mmCIF file of C-alpha atoms in Angstrom:
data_model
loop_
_atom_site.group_PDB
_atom_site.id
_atom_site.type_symbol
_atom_site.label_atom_id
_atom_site.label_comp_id
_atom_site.label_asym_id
_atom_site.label_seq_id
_atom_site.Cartn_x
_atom_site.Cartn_y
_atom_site.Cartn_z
ATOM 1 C CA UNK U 1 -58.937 264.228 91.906
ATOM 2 C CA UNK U 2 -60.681 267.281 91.406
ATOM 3 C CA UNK U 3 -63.772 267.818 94.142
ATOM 4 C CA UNK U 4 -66.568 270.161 94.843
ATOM 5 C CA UNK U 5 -64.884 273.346 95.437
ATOM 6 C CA UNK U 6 -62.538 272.729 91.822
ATOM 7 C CA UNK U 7 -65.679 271.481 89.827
ATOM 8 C CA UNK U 8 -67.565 274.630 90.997
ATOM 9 C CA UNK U 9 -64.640 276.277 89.975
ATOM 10 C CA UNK U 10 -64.694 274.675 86.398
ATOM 11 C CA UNK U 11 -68.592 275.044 86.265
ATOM 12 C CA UNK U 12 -67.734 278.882 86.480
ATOM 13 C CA UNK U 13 -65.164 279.205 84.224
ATOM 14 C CA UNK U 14 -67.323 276.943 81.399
ATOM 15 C CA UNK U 15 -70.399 278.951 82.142
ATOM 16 C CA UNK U 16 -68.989 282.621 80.870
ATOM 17 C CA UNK U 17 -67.047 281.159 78.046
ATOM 18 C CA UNK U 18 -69.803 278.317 76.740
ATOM 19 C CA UNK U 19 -73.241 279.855 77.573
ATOM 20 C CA UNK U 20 -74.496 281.597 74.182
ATOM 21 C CA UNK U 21 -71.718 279.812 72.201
ATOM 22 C CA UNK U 22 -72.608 277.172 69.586
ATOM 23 C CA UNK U 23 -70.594 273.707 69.527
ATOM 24 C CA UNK U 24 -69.664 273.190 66.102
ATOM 25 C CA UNK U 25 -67.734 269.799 66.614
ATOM 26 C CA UNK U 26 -66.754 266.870 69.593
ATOM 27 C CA UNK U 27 -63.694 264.817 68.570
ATOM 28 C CA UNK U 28 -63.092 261.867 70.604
ATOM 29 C CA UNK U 29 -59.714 260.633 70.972
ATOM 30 C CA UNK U 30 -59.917 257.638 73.053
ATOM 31 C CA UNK U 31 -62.721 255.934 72.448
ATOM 32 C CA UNK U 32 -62.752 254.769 76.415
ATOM 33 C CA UNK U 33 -63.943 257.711 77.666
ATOM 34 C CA UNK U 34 -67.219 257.854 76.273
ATOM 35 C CA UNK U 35 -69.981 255.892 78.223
ATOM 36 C CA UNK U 36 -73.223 256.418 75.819
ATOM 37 C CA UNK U 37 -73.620 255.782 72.615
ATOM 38 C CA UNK U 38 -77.490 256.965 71.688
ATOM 39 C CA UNK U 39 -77.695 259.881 71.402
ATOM 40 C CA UNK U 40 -74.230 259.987 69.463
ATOM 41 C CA UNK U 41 -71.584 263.072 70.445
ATOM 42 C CA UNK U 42 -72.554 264.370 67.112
ATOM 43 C CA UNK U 43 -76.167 265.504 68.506
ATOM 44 C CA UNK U 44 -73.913 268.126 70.077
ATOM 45 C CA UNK U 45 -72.672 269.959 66.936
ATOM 46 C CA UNK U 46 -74.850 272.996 65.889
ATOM 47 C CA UNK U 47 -76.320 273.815 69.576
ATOM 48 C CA UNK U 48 -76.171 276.582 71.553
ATOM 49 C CA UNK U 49 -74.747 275.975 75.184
ATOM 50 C CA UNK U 50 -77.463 277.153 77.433
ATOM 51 C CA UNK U 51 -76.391 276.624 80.830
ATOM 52 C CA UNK U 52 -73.487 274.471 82.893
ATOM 53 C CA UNK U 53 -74.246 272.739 86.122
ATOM 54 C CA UNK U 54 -72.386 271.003 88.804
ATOM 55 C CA UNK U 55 -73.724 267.555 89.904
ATOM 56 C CA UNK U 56 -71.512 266.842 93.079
ATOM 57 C CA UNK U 57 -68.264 265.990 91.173
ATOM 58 C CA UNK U 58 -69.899 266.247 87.464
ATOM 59 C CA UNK U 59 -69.993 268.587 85.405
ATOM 60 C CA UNK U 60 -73.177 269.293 83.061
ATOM 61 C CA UNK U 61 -73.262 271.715 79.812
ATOM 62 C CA UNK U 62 -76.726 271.786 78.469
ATOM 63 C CA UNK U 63 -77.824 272.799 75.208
ATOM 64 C CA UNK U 64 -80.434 274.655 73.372
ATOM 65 C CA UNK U 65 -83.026 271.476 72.080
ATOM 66 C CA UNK U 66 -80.603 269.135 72.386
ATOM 67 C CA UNK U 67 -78.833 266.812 74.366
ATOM 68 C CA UNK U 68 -76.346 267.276 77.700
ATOM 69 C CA UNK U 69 -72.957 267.003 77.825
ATOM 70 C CA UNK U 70 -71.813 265.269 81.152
ATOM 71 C CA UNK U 71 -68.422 264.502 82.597
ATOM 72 C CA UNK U 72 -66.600 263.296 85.452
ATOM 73 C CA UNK U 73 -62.832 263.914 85.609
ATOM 74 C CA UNK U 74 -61.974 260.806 87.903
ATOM 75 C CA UNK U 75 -58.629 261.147 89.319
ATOM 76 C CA UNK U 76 -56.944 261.602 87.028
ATOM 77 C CA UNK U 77 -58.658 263.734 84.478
ATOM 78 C CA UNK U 78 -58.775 267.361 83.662
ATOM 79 C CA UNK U 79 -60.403 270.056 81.579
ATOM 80 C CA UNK U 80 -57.990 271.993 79.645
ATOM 81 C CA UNK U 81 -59.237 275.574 78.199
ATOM 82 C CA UNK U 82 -57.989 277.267 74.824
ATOM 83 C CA UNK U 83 -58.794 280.371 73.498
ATOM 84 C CA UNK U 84 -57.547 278.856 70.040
ATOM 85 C CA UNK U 85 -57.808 275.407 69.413
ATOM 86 C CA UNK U 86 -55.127 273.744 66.723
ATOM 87 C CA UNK U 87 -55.977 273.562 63.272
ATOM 88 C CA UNK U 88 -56.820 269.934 62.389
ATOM 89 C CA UNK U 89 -58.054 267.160 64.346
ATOM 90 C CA UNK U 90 -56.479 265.343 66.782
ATOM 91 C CA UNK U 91 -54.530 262.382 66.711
ATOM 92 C CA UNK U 92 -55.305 259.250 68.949
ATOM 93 C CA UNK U 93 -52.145 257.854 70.037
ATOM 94 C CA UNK U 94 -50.418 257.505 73.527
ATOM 95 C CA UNK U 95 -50.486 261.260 74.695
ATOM 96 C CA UNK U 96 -53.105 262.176 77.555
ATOM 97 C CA UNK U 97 -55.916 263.653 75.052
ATOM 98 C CA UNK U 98 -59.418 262.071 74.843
ATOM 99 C CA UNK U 99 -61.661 264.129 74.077
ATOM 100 C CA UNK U 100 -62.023 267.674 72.085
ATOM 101 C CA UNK U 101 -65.164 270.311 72.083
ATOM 102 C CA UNK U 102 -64.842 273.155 69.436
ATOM 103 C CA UNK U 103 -67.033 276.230 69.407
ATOM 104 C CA UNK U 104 -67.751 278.152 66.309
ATOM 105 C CA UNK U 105 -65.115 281.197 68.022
ATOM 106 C CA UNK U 106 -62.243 278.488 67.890
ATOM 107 C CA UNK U 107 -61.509 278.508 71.288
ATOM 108 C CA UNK U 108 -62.836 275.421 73.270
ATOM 109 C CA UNK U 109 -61.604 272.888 75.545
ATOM 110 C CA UNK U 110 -59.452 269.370 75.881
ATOM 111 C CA UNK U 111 -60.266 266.477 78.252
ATOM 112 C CA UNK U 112 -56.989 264.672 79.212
ATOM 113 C CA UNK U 113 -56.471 262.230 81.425
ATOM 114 C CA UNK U 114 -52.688 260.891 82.495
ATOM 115 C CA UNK U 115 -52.213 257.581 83.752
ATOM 116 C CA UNK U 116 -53.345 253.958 82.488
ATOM 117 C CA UNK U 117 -56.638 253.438 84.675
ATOM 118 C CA UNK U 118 -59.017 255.508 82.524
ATOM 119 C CA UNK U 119 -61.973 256.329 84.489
ATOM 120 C CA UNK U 120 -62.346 259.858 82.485
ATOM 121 C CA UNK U 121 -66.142 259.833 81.677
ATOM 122 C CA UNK U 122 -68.678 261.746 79.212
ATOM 123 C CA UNK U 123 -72.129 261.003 78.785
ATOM 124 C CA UNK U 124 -74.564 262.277 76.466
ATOM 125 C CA UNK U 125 -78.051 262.195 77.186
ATOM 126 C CA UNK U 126 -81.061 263.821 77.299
ATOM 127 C CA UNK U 127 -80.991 264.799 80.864
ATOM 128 C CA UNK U 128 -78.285 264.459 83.629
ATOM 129 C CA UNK U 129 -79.889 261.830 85.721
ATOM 130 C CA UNK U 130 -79.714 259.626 82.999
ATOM 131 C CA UNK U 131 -76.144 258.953 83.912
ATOM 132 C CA UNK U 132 -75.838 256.399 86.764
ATOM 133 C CA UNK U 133 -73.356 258.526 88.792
ATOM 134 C CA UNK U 134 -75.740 261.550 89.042
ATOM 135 C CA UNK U 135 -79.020 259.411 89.965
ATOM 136 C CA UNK U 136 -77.157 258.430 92.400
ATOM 137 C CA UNK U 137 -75.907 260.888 94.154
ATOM 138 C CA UNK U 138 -77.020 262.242 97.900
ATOM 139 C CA UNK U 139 -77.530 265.670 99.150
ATOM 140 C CA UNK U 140 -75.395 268.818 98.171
ATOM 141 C CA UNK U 141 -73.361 269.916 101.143
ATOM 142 C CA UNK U 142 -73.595 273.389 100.311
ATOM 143 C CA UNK U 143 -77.047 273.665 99.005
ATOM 144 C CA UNK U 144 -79.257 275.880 101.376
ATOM 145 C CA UNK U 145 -81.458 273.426 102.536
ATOM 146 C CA UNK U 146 -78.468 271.160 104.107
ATOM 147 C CA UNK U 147 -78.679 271.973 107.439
ATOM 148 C CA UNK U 148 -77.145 270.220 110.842
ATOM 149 C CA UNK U 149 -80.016 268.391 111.175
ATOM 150 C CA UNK U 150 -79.652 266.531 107.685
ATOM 151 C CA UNK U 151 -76.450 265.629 108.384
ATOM 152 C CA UNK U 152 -77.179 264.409 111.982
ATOM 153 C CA UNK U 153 -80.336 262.497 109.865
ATOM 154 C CA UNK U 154 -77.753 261.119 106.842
ATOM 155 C CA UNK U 155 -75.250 259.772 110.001
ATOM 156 C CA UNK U 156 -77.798 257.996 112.396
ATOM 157 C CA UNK U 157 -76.941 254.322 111.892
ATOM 158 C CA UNK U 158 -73.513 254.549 109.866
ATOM 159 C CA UNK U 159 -71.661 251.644 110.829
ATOM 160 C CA UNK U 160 -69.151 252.802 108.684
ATOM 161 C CA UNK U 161 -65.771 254.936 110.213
ATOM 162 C CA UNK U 162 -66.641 258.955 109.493
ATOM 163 C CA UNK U 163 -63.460 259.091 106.534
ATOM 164 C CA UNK U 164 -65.416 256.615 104.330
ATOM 165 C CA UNK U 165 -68.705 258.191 104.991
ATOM 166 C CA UNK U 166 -67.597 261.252 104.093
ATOM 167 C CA UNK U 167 -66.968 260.101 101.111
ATOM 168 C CA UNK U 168 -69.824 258.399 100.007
ATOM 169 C CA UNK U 169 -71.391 260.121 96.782
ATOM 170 C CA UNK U 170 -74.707 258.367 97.330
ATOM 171 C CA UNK U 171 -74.372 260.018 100.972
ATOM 172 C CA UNK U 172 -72.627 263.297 100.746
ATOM 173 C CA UNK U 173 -72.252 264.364 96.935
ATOM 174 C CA UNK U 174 -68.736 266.368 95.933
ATOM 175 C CA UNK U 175 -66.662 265.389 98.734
ATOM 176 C CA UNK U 176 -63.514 263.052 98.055
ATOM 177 C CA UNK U 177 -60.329 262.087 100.005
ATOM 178 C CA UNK U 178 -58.358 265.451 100.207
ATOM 179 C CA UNK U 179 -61.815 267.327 101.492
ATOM 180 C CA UNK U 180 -62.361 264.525 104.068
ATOM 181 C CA UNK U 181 -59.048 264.730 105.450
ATOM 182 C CA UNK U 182 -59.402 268.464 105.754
ATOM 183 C CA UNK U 183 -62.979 268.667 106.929
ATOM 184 C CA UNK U 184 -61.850 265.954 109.557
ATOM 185 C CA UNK U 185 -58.861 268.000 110.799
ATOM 186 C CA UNK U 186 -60.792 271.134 111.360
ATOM 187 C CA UNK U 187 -63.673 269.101 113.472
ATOM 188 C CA UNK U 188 -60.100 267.313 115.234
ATOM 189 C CA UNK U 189 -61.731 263.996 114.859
ATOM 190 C CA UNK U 190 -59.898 261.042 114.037
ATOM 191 C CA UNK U 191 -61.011 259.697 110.752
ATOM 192 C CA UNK U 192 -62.013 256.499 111.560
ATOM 193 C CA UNK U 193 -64.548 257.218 114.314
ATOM 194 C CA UNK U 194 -67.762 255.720 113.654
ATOM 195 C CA UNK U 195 -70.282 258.002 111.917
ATOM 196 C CA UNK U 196 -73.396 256.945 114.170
ATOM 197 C CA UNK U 197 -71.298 257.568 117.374
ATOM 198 C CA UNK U 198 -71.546 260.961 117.084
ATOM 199 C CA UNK U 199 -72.603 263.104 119.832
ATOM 200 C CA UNK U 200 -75.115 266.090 118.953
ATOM 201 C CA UNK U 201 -71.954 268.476 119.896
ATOM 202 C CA UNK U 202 -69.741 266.694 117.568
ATOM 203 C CA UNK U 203 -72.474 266.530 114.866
ATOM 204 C CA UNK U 204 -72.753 270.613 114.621
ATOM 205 C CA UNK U 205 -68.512 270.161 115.098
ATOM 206 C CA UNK U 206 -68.284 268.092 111.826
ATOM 207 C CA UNK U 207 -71.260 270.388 110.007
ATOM 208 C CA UNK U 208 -69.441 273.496 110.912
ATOM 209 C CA UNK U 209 -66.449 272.308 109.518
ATOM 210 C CA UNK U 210 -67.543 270.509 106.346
ATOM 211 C CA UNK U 211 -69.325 274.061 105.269
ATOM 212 C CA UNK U 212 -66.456 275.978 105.703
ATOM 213 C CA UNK U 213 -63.863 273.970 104.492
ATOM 214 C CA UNK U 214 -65.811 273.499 101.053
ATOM 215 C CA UNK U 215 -67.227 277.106 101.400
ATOM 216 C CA UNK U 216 -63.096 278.517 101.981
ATOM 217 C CA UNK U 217 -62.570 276.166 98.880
ATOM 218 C CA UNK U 218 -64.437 277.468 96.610
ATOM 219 C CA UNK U 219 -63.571 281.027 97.416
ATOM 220 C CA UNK U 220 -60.129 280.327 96.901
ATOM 221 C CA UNK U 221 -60.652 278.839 93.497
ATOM 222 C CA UNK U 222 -63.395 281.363 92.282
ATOM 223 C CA UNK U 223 -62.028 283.100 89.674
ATOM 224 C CA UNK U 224 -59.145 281.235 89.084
ATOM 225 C CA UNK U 225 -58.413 279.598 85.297
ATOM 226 C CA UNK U 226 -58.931 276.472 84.754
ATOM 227 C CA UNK U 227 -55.584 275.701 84.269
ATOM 228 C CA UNK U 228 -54.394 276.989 87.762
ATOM 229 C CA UNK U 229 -57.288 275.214 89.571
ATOM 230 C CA UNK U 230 -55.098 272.364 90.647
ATOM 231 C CA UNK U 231 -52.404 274.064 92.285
ATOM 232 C CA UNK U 232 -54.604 276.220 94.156
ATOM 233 C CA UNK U 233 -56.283 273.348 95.683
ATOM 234 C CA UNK U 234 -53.264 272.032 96.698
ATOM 235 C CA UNK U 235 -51.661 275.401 98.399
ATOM 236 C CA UNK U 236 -55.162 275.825 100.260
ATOM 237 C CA UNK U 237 -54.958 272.134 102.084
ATOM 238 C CA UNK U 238 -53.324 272.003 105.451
ATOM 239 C CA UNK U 239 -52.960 267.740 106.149
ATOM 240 C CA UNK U 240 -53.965 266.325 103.060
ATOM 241 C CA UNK U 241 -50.675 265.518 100.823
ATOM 242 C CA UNK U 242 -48.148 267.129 103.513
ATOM 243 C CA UNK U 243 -47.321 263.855 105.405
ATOM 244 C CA UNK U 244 -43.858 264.569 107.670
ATOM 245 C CA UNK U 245 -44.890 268.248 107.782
ATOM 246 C CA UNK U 246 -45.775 270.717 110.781
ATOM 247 C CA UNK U 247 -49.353 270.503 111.281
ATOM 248 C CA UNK U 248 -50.623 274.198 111.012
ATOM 249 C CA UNK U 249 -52.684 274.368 113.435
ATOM 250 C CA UNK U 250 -50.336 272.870 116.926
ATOM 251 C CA UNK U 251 -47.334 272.121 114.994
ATOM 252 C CA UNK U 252 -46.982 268.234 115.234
ATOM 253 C CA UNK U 253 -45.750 266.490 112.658
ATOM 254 C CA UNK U 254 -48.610 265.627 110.129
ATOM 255 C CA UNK U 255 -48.810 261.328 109.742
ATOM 256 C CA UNK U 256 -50.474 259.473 107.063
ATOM 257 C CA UNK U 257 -52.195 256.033 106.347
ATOM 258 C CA UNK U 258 -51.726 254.124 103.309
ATOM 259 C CA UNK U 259 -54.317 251.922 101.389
ATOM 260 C CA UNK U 260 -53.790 249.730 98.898
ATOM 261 C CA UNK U 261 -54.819 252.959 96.232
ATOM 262 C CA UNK U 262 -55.242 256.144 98.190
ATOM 263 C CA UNK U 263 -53.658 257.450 101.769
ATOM 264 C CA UNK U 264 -54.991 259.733 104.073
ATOM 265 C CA UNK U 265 -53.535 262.491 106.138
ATOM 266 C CA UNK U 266 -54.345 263.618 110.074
ATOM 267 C CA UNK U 267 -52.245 265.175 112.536
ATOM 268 C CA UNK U 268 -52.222 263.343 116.231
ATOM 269 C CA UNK U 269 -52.595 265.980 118.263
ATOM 270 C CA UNK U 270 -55.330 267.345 116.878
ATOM 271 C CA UNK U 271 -57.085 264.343 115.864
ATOM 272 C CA UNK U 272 -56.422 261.289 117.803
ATOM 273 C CA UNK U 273 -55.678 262.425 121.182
ATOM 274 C CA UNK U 274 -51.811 262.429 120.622
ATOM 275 C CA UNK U 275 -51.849 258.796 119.632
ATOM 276 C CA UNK U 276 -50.906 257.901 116.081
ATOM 277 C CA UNK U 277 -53.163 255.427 113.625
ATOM 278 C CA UNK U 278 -51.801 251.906 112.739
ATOM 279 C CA UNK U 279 -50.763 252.396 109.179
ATOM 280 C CA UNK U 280 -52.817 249.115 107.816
ATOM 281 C CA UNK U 281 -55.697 248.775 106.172
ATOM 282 C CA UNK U 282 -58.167 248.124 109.082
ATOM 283 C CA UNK U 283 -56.444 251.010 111.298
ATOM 284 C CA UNK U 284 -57.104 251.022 114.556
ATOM 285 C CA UNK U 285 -55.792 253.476 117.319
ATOM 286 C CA UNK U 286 -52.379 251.734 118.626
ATOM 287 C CA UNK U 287 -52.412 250.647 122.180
#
């Protein structure tokens, strides 16, 4: 699933090849990825793109009097650049396509989306917090004003373990389960410590590492095309995916625990004290 530091990335890369272009058609594919209906995707066609935005893990490409464009690429979506689109419009059928944007160059961009779940989203409306996701959504963790305090503020009282927290849009916007695992490796806390237990040292631990971890992130992937985003955020992670290898950092062997629809990554040593996490869903530290 593509996080904060990739949809940055992508707000980047749309920003110097949309802003000052006009979109001259949308061409939906499969119909399930749009989630608004008034105004239509046609209230696009014939604008200027003015500006793109990032919205934690949404993207936003506003236009010249008229409507937004917003998207969230799930898990399983992705934004697909071309400098020439195909002649023609597309066909539904079974292939990954759902969505087209054409710009009066030619070149312009594909949503995909592999897999059956289809939680690809667009949204058209007349302004971003119209869309339930981004109303939502809590602080920034990179925006100036989130300092150690507003985390230690956005923590007091979580009852909840510090890998689900983490995660929370409505508490943390743009950080999903690869970031968490890596933000939580570099503070070498075990995921599933409770969030309000936190000690004032571990606090500035955790905030230290969340900000560079995204911040590293999104240096990496500045720059980068859009088509290269994903295996750049893959060759920057050091626990997250690499269950069974060396951990990077003291060299044990990296372990995982599996959900009934996502796993997470930590290495012992640097995490837990040495001792590895029962692999069920309510983990607890083995005994």
């Amino acid at each position: 699933m593509p996080e904060l530091p990739e949809v940055e990335a992508l707000k980047d890369f749309l920003a110097e090849h949309l802003v000052g272009h006009e979109i001259v058609r949308v061409l939906p594919v499969a119909i399930s990825v749009l989630k608004t209906y008034d105004p239509p995707l046609s209230a696009l066609e014939g604008h200027e793109v003015v500006a793109v935005r990032r919205y934690g893990k949404f993207l936003d490409v506003g236009t010249a009097d008229g409507p937004h464009f917003v998207t969230h690429l799930a898990r399983a979506g992705w934004l697909h650049w071309k400098d020439r689109l195909p002649d023609g419009p597309p066909r539904p059928g079974k292939g990954p396509l759902a969505l087209r944007v054409a710009l009066e160059t030619g070149a312009g961009f594909d949503l995909t989306e592999a897999g059956t779940q289809k939680r690809l989203a667009v949204y058209v409306v007349a302004d971003p917090q119209e869309v339930p996701g981004v109303a939502r959504l809590g602080p920034d963790p990179l925006a100036d004003d989130f300092d150690q305090a507003r985390l230690a503020e956005l923590l007091a009282g979580e009852r909840r373990q510090l890998k689900g927290a983490l995660r929370d849009q409505s508490l943390i916007a743009g950080v999903g389960n690869a970031y968490s695992d890596e933000i939580l490796h570099a503070a070498k806390m075990s995921p599933f410590k409770l969030a309000a237990s936190l000690t004032e040292e571990e606090t500035g631990r955790l905030y230290a590492a969340l900000r560079d971890t995204l911040t590293e992130a999104v240096e990496r992937s500045r720059g980068v095309a859009a088509g290269r985003l994903k295996a750049e955020k893959k060759s920057g992670l050091r626990v997250h995916g690499r269950t069974g290898e060396p951990c990077p950092v003291c060299g044990d062997t990296v372990r995982e625990v599996s959900f009934s629809d996502s796993s997470l990554q930590y290495c012992p040593t640097c995490q837990t004290g040495g001792r590895p996490l029962a692999d069920r869903r309510m983990s607890r530290l083995l005994k």
